[in-house]
Backbone as a ProteinNet text record, in pm:
[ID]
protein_1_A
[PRIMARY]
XXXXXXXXXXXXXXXXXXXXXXXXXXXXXXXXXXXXXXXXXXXXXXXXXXXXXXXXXXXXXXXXXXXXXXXXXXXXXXXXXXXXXXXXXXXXXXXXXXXXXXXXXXXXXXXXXXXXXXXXXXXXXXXXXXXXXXXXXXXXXXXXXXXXXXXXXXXXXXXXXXXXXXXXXXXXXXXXXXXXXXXXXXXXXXXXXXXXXXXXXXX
[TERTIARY]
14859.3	14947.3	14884.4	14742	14701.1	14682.8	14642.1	14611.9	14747	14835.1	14957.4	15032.2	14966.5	15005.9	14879	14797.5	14702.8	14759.2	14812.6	14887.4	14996.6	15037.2	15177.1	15169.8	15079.4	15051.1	14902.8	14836.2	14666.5	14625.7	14450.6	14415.5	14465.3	14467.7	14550.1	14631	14714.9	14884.4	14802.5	14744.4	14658.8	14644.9	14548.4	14498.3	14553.8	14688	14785.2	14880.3	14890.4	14994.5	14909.6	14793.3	14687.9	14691.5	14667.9	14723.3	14816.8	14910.5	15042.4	15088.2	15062.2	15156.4	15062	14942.4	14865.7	14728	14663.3	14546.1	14521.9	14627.5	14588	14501.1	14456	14340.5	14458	14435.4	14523.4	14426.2	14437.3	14384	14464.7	14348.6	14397.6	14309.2	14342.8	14272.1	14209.5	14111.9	14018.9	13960.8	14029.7	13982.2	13852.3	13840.4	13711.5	13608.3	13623.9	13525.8	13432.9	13297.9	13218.9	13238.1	13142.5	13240.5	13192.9	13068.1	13039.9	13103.8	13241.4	13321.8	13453.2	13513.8	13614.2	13740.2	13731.1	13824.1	13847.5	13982.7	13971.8	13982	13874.9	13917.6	13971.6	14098.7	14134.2	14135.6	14091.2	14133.8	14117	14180.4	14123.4	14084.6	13998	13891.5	13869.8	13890.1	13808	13881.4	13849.7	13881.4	13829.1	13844.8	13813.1	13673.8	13605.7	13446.6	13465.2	13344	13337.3	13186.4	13106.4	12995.9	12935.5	12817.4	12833.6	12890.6	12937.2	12952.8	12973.2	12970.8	13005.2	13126.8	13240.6	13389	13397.9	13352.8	13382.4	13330	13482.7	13431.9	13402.4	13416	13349.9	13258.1	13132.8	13049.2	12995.2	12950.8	12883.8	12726.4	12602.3	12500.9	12471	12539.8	12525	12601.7	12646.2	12809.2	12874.9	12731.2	12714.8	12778.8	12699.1	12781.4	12877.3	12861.4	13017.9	13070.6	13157.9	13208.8	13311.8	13254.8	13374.5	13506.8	13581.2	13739.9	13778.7	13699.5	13679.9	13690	13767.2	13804.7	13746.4	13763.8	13719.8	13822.6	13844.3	13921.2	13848.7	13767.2	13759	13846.3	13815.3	13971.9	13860.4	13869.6	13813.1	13967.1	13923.9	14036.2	13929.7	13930.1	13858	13925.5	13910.4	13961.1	13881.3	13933.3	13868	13752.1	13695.4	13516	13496.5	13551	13509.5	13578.3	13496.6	13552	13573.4	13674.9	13701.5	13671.7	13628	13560.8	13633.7	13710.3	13775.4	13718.4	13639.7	13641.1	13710.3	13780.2	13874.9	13822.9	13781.4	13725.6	13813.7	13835.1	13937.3	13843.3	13843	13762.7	13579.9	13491.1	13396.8	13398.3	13250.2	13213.7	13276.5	13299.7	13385.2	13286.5	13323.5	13234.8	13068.6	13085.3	12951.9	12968.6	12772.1	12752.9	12739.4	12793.5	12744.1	12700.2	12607.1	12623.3	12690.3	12734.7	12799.9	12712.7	12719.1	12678.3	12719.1	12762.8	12788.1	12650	12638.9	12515.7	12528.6	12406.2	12426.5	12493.9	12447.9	12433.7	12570	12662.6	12728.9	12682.9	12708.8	12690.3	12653.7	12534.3	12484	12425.9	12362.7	12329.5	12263.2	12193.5	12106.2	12159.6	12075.5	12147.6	12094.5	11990.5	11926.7	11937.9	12025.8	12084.9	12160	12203.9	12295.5	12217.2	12110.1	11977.9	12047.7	11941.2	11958	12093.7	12082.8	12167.1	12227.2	12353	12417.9	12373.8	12350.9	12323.8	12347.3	12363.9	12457.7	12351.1	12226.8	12088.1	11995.6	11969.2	11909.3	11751.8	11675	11533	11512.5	11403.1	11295.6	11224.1	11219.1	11127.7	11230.3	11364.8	11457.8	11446.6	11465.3	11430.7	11575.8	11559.6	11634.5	11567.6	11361.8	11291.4	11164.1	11121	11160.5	11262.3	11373.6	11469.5	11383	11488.4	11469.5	11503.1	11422.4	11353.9	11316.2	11331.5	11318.9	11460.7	11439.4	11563.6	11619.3	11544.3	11586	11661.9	11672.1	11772.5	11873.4	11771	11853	11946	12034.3	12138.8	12254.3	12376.3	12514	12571.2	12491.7	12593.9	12537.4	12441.8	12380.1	12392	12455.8	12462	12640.1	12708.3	12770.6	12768.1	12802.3	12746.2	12907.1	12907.5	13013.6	13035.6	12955.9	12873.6	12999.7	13033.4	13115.9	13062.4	13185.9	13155.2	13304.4	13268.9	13432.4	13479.4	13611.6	13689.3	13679	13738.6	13753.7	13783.1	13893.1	13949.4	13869.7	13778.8	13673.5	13700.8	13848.1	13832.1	13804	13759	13743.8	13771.5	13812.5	13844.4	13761.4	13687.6	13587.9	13606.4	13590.4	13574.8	13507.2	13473.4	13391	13420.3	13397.6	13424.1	13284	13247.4	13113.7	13160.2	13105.4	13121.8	13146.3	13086.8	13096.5	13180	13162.3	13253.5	13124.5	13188	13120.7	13100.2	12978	12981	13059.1	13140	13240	13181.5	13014.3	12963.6	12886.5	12845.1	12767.4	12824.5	12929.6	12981.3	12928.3	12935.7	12831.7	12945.5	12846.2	12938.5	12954	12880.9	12914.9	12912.7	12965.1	12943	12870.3	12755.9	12687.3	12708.2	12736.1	12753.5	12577.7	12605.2	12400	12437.2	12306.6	12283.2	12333	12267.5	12239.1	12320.6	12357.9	12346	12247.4	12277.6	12190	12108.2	11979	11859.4	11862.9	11786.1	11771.6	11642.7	11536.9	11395.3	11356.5	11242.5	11191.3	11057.5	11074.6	10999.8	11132.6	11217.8	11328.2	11460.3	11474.1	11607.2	11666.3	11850.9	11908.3	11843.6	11772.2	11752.9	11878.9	11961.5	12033.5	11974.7	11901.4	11870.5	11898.7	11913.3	11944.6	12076.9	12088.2	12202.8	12292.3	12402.3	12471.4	12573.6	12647.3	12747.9	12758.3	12871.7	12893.2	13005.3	13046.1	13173.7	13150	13202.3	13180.7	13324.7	13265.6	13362.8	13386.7	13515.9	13519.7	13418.8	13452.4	13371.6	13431.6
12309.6	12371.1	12496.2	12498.2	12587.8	12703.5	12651.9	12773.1	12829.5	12748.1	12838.3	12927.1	12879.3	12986.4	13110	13089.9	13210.3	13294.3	13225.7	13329.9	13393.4	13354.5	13419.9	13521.7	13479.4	13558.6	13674.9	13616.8	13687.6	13618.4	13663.9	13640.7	13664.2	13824.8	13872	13851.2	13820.9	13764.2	13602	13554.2	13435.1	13408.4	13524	13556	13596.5	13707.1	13701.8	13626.5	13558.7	13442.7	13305.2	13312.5	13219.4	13285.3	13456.3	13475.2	13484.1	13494.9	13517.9	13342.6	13285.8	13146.8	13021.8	13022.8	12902	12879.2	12986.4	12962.6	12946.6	12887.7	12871.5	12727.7	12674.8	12580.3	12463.7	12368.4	12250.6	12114.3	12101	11975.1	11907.6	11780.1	11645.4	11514.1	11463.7	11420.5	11274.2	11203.6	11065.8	11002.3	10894.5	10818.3	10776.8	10717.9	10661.1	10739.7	10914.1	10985.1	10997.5	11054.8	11120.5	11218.5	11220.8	11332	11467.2	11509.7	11613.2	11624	11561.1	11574	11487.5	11533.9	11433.4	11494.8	11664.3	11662.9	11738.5	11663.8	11724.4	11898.3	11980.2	12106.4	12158.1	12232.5	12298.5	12409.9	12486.8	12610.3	12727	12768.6	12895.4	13044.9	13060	13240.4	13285.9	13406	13470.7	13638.2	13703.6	13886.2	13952.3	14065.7	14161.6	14218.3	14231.5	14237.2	14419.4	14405	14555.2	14557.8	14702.9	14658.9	14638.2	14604.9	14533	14629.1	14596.2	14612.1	14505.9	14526.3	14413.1	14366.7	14401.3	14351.2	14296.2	14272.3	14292.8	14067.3	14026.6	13894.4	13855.4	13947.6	13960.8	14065.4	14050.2	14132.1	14160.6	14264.5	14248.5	14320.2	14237.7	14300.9	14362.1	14310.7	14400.9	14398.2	14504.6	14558	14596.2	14566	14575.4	14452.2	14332.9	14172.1	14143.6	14183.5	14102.6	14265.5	14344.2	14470.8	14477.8	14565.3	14645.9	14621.2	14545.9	14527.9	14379.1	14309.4	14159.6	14094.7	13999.9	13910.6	13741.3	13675.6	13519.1	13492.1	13317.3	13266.5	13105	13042.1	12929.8	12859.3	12758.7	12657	12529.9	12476.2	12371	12271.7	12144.2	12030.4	11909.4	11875.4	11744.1	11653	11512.8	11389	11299.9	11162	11102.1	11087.3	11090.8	11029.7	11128.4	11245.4	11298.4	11447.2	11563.7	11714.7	11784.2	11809.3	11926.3	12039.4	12135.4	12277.2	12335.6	12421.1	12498.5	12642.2	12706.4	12855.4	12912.1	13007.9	13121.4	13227.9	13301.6	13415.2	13515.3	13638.5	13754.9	13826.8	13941.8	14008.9	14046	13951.6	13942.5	13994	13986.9	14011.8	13899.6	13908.6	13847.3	13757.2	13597.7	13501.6	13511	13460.3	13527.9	13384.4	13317.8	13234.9	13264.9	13190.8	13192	13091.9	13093.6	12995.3	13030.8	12889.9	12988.4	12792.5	12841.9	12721.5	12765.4	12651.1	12673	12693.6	12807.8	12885.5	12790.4	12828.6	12745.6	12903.4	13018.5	13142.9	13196.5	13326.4	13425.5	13509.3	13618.7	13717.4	13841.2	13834.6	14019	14080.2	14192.5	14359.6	14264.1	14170.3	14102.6	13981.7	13983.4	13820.2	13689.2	13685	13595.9	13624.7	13673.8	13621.2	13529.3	13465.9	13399.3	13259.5	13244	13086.2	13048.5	12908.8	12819.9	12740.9	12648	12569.3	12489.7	12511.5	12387.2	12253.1	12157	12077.9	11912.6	11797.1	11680.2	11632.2	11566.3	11549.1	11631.8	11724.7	11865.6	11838.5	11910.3	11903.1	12024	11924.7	12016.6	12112.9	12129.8	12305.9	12372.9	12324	12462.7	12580.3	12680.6	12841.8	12883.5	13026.9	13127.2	13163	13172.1	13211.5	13117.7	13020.4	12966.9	12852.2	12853.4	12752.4	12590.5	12520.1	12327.1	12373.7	12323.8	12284	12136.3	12058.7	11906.8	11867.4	11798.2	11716.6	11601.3	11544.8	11431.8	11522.8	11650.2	11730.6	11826.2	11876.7	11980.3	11933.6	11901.3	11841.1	11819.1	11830.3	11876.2	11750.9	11671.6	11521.6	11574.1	11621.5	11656.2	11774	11871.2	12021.4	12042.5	12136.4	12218.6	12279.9	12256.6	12338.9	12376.4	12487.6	12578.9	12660	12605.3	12666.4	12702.1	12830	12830	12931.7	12934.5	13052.5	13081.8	13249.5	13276.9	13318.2	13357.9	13330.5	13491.2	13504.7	13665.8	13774.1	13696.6	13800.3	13813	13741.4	13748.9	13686.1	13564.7	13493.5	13336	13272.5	13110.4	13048.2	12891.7	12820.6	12684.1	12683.8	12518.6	12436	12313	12250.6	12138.5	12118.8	12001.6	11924.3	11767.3	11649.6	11625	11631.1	11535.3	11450.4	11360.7	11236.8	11203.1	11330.4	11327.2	11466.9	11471.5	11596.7	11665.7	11808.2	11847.8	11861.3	11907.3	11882.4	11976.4	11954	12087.3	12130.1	12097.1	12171	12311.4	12267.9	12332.9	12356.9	12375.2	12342.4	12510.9	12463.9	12642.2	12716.4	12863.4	12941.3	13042.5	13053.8	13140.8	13064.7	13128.1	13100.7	13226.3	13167.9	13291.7	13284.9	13360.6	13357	13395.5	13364.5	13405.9	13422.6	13447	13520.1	13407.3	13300.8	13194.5	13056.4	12953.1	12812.6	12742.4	12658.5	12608.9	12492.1	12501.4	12473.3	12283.9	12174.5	12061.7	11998.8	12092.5	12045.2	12048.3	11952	11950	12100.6	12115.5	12299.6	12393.3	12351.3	12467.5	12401.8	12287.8	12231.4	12326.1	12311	12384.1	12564	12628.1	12794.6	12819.9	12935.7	12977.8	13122.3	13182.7	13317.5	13403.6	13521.6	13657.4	13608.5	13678.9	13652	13744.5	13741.3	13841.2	13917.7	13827.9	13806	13698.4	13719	13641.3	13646.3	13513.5	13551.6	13461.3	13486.9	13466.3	13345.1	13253.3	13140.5	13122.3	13095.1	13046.7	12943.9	12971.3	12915.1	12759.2
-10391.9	-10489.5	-10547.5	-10593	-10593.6	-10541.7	-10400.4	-10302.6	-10279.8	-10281.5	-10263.4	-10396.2	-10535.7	-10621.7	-10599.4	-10589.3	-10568.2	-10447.3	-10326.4	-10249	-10262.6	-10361.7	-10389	-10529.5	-10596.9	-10728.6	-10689.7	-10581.7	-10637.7	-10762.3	-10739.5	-10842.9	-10962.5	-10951.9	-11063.9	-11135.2	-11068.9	-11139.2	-11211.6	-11134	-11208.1	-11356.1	-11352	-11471.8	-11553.9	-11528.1	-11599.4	-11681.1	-11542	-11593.9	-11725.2	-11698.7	-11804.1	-11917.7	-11931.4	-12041.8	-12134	-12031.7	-12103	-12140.8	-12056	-12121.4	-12068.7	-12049.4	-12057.8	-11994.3	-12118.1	-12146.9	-12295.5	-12349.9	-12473.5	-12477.3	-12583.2	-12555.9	-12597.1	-12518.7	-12543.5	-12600.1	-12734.1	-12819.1	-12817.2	-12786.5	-12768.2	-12869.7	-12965.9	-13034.1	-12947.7	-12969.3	-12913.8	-13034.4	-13037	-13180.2	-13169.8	-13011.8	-13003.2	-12960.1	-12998	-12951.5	-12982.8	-12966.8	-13031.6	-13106.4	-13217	-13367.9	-13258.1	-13183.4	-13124.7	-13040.2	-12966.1	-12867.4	-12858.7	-12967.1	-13060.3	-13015.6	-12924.8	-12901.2	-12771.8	-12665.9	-12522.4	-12536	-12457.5	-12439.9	-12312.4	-12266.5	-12135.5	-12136.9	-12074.6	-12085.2	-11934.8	-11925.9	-11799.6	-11833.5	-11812.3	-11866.3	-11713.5	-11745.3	-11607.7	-11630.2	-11549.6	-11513.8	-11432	-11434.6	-11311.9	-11328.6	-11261.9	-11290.4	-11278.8	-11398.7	-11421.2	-11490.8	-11490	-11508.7	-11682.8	-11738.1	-11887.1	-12014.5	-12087.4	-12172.8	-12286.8	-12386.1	-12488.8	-12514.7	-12447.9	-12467.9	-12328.2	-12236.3	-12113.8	-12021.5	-12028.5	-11940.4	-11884.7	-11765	-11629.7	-11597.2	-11574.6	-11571.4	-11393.6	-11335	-11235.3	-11204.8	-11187.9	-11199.3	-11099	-10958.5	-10840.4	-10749.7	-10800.8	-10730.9	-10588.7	-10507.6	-10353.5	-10325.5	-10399.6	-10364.1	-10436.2	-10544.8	-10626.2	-10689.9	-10613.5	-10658.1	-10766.4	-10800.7	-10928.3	-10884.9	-10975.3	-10916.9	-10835.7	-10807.5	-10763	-10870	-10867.2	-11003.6	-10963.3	-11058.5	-11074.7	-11187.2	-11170.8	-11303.1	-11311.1	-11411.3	-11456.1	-11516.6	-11478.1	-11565.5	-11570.8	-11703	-11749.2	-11764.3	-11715.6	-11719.5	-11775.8	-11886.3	-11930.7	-11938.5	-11912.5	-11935.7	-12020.1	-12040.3	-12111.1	-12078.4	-11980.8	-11912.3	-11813.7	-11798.9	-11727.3	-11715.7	-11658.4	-11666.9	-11523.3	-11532	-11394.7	-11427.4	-11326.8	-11335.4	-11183.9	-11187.9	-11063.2	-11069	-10970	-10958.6	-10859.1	-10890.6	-10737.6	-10810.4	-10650.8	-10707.7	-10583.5	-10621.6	-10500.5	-10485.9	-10399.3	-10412.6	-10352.7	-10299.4	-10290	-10129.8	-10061.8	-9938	-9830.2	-9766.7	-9639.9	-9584	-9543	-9520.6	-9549.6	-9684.6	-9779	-9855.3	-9835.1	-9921.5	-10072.6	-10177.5	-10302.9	-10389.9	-10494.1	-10563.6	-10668.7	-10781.1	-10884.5	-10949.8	-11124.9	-11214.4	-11317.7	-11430.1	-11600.5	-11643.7	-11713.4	-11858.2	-11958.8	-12079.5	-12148.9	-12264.5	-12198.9	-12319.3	-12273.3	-12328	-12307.5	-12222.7	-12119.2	-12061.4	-12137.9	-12046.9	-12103.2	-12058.5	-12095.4	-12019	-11886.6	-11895.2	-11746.1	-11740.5	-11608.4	-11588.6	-11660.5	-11670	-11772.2	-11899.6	-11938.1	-12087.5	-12083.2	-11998.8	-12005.8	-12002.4	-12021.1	-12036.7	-11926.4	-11927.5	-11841.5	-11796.1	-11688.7	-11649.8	-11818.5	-11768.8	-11904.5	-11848.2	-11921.9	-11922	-11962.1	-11912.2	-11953	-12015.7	-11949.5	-12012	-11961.3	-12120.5	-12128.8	-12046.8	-11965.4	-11928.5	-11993.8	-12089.7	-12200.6	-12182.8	-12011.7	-11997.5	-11937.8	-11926	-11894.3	-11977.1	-11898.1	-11942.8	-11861.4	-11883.7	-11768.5	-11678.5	-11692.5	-11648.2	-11675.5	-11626.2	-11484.8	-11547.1	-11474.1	-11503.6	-11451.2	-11510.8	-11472	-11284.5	-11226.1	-11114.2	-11094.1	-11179.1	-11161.5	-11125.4	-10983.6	-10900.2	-11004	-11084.3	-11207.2	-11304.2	-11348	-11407.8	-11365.1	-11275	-11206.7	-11037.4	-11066	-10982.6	-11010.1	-10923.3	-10912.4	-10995.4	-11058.4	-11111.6	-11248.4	-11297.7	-11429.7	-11493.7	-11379.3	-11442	-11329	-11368	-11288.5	-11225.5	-11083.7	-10927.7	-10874.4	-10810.1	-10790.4	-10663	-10569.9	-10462.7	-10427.1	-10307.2	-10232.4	-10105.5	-10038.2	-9945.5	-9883.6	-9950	-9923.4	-9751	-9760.8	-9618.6	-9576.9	-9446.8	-9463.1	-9483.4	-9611.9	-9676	-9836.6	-9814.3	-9969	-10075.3	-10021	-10154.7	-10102.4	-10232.6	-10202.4	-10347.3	-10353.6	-10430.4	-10405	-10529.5	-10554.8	-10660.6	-10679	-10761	-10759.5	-10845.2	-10898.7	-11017.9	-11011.6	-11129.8	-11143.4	-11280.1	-11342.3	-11429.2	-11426.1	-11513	-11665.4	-11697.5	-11850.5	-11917.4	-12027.4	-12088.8	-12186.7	-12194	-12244.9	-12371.2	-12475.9	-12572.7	-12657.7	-12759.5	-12824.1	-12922.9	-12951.5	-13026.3	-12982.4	-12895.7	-12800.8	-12654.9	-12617.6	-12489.4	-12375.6	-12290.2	-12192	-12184.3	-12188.5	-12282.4	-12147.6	-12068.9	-11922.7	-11708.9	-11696.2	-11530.6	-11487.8	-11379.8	-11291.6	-11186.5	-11108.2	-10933.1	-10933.1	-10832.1	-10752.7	-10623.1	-10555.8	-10411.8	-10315.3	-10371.8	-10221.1	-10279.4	-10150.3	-10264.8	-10296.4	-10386.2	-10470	-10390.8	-10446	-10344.8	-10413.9	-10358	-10420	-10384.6	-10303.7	-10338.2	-10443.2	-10502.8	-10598.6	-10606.1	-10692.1	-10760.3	-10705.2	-10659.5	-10640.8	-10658.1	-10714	-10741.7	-10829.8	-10821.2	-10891	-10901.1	-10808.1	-10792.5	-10665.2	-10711.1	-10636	-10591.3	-10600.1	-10600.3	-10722.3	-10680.2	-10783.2	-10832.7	-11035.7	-11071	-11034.2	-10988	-10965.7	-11039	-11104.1	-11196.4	-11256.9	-11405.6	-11488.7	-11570.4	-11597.3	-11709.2	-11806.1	-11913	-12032.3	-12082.2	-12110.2	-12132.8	-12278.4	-12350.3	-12496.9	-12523.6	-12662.3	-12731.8	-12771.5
[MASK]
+++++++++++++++++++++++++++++++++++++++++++++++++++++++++++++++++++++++++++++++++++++++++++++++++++++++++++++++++++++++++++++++++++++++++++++++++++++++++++++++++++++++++++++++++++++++++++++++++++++++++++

């Protein structure tokens, strides 16, 4: 259903259409929630990558791989015990691996502003520099993994379910695409390569 509104709209019209009539955030109250996650969040963010500025959602740090004018759209779907994460991205290099993961920071002038991997159970030496590298934290059931590799017309669509929801106090505030996918030896778990891009998710 998807893939067939993305072919008929583009990304673009996508993103459009999320703004215009449903990306507003849809609350859902949980009696039996946690007060730090008391309430369901949905929403879809994303835009046309352009390079940083401070108003700007989509950012691109290197415009050879992820070019000026290539768009992405996130859509968060939470349930009671568990969160969906969808990325489509238009636009990119033609059968080209990527990784992509939820930040814990906003997007900015570099790519490591955006900190480390978000996290379900946080590992205490995550950085941006050197990120969690432990396979006991850093892994696709504990963090958000987004890997894809687009088709040859440069776009692709992924998703992923983790088990839990995120926190609405603190919930990750960006997505990064990177060079490569994401690695799962231990001293290189969760490293995708260079950041490439990023977008900047509500708050």
């Amino acid at each position: 259903m998807r893939r067939a509104l993305m072919a008929g709209l583009g990304l673009a019209g996508l993103l459009t259409a999320a703004t215009g009539c449903g990306s507003e955030d849809r609350d859902t109250a949980l009696p039996s929630a946690p007060s730090t996650a008391s309430v369901l969040r949905a929403y879809a963010e994303g835009g046309t990558f352009a390079a940083w500025a401070a108003d700007q959602t989509a950012v691109t740090y290197d415009p050879a791989l992820v070019p000026i004018g290539a768009s992405a759209l996130v859509t968060v779907s939470p349930a009671v015990v568990d969160t969906m994460v969808q990325l489509d991205v238009e636009g990119l290099l033609p059968s080209r691996a990527y990784g992509a993961h939820l930040h814990t920071n906003v997007c900015g002038a570099k790519g490591d502003d955006a900190g480390p991997h978000y996290q379900h159970h946080q590992d205490p030496k995550a950085a941006a520099s050197p990120p969690s590298v432990d396979p006991s934290f850093a892994n696709p059931s504990n963090e958000v993994w987004l890997d894809f590799t687009t088709d040859v017309a440069g776009t692709a669509s992924v998703t992923t379910t983790v088990a839990w929801r995120f926190d609405q106090v603190k919930p990750p505030r960006s997505l990064v695409i990177h060079a490569e996918h994401t690695k799962t030896a231990p001293g290189k778990a969760g490293t995708a390569g260079t950041r490439l891009a990023c977008i900047t998710l509500p708050e």
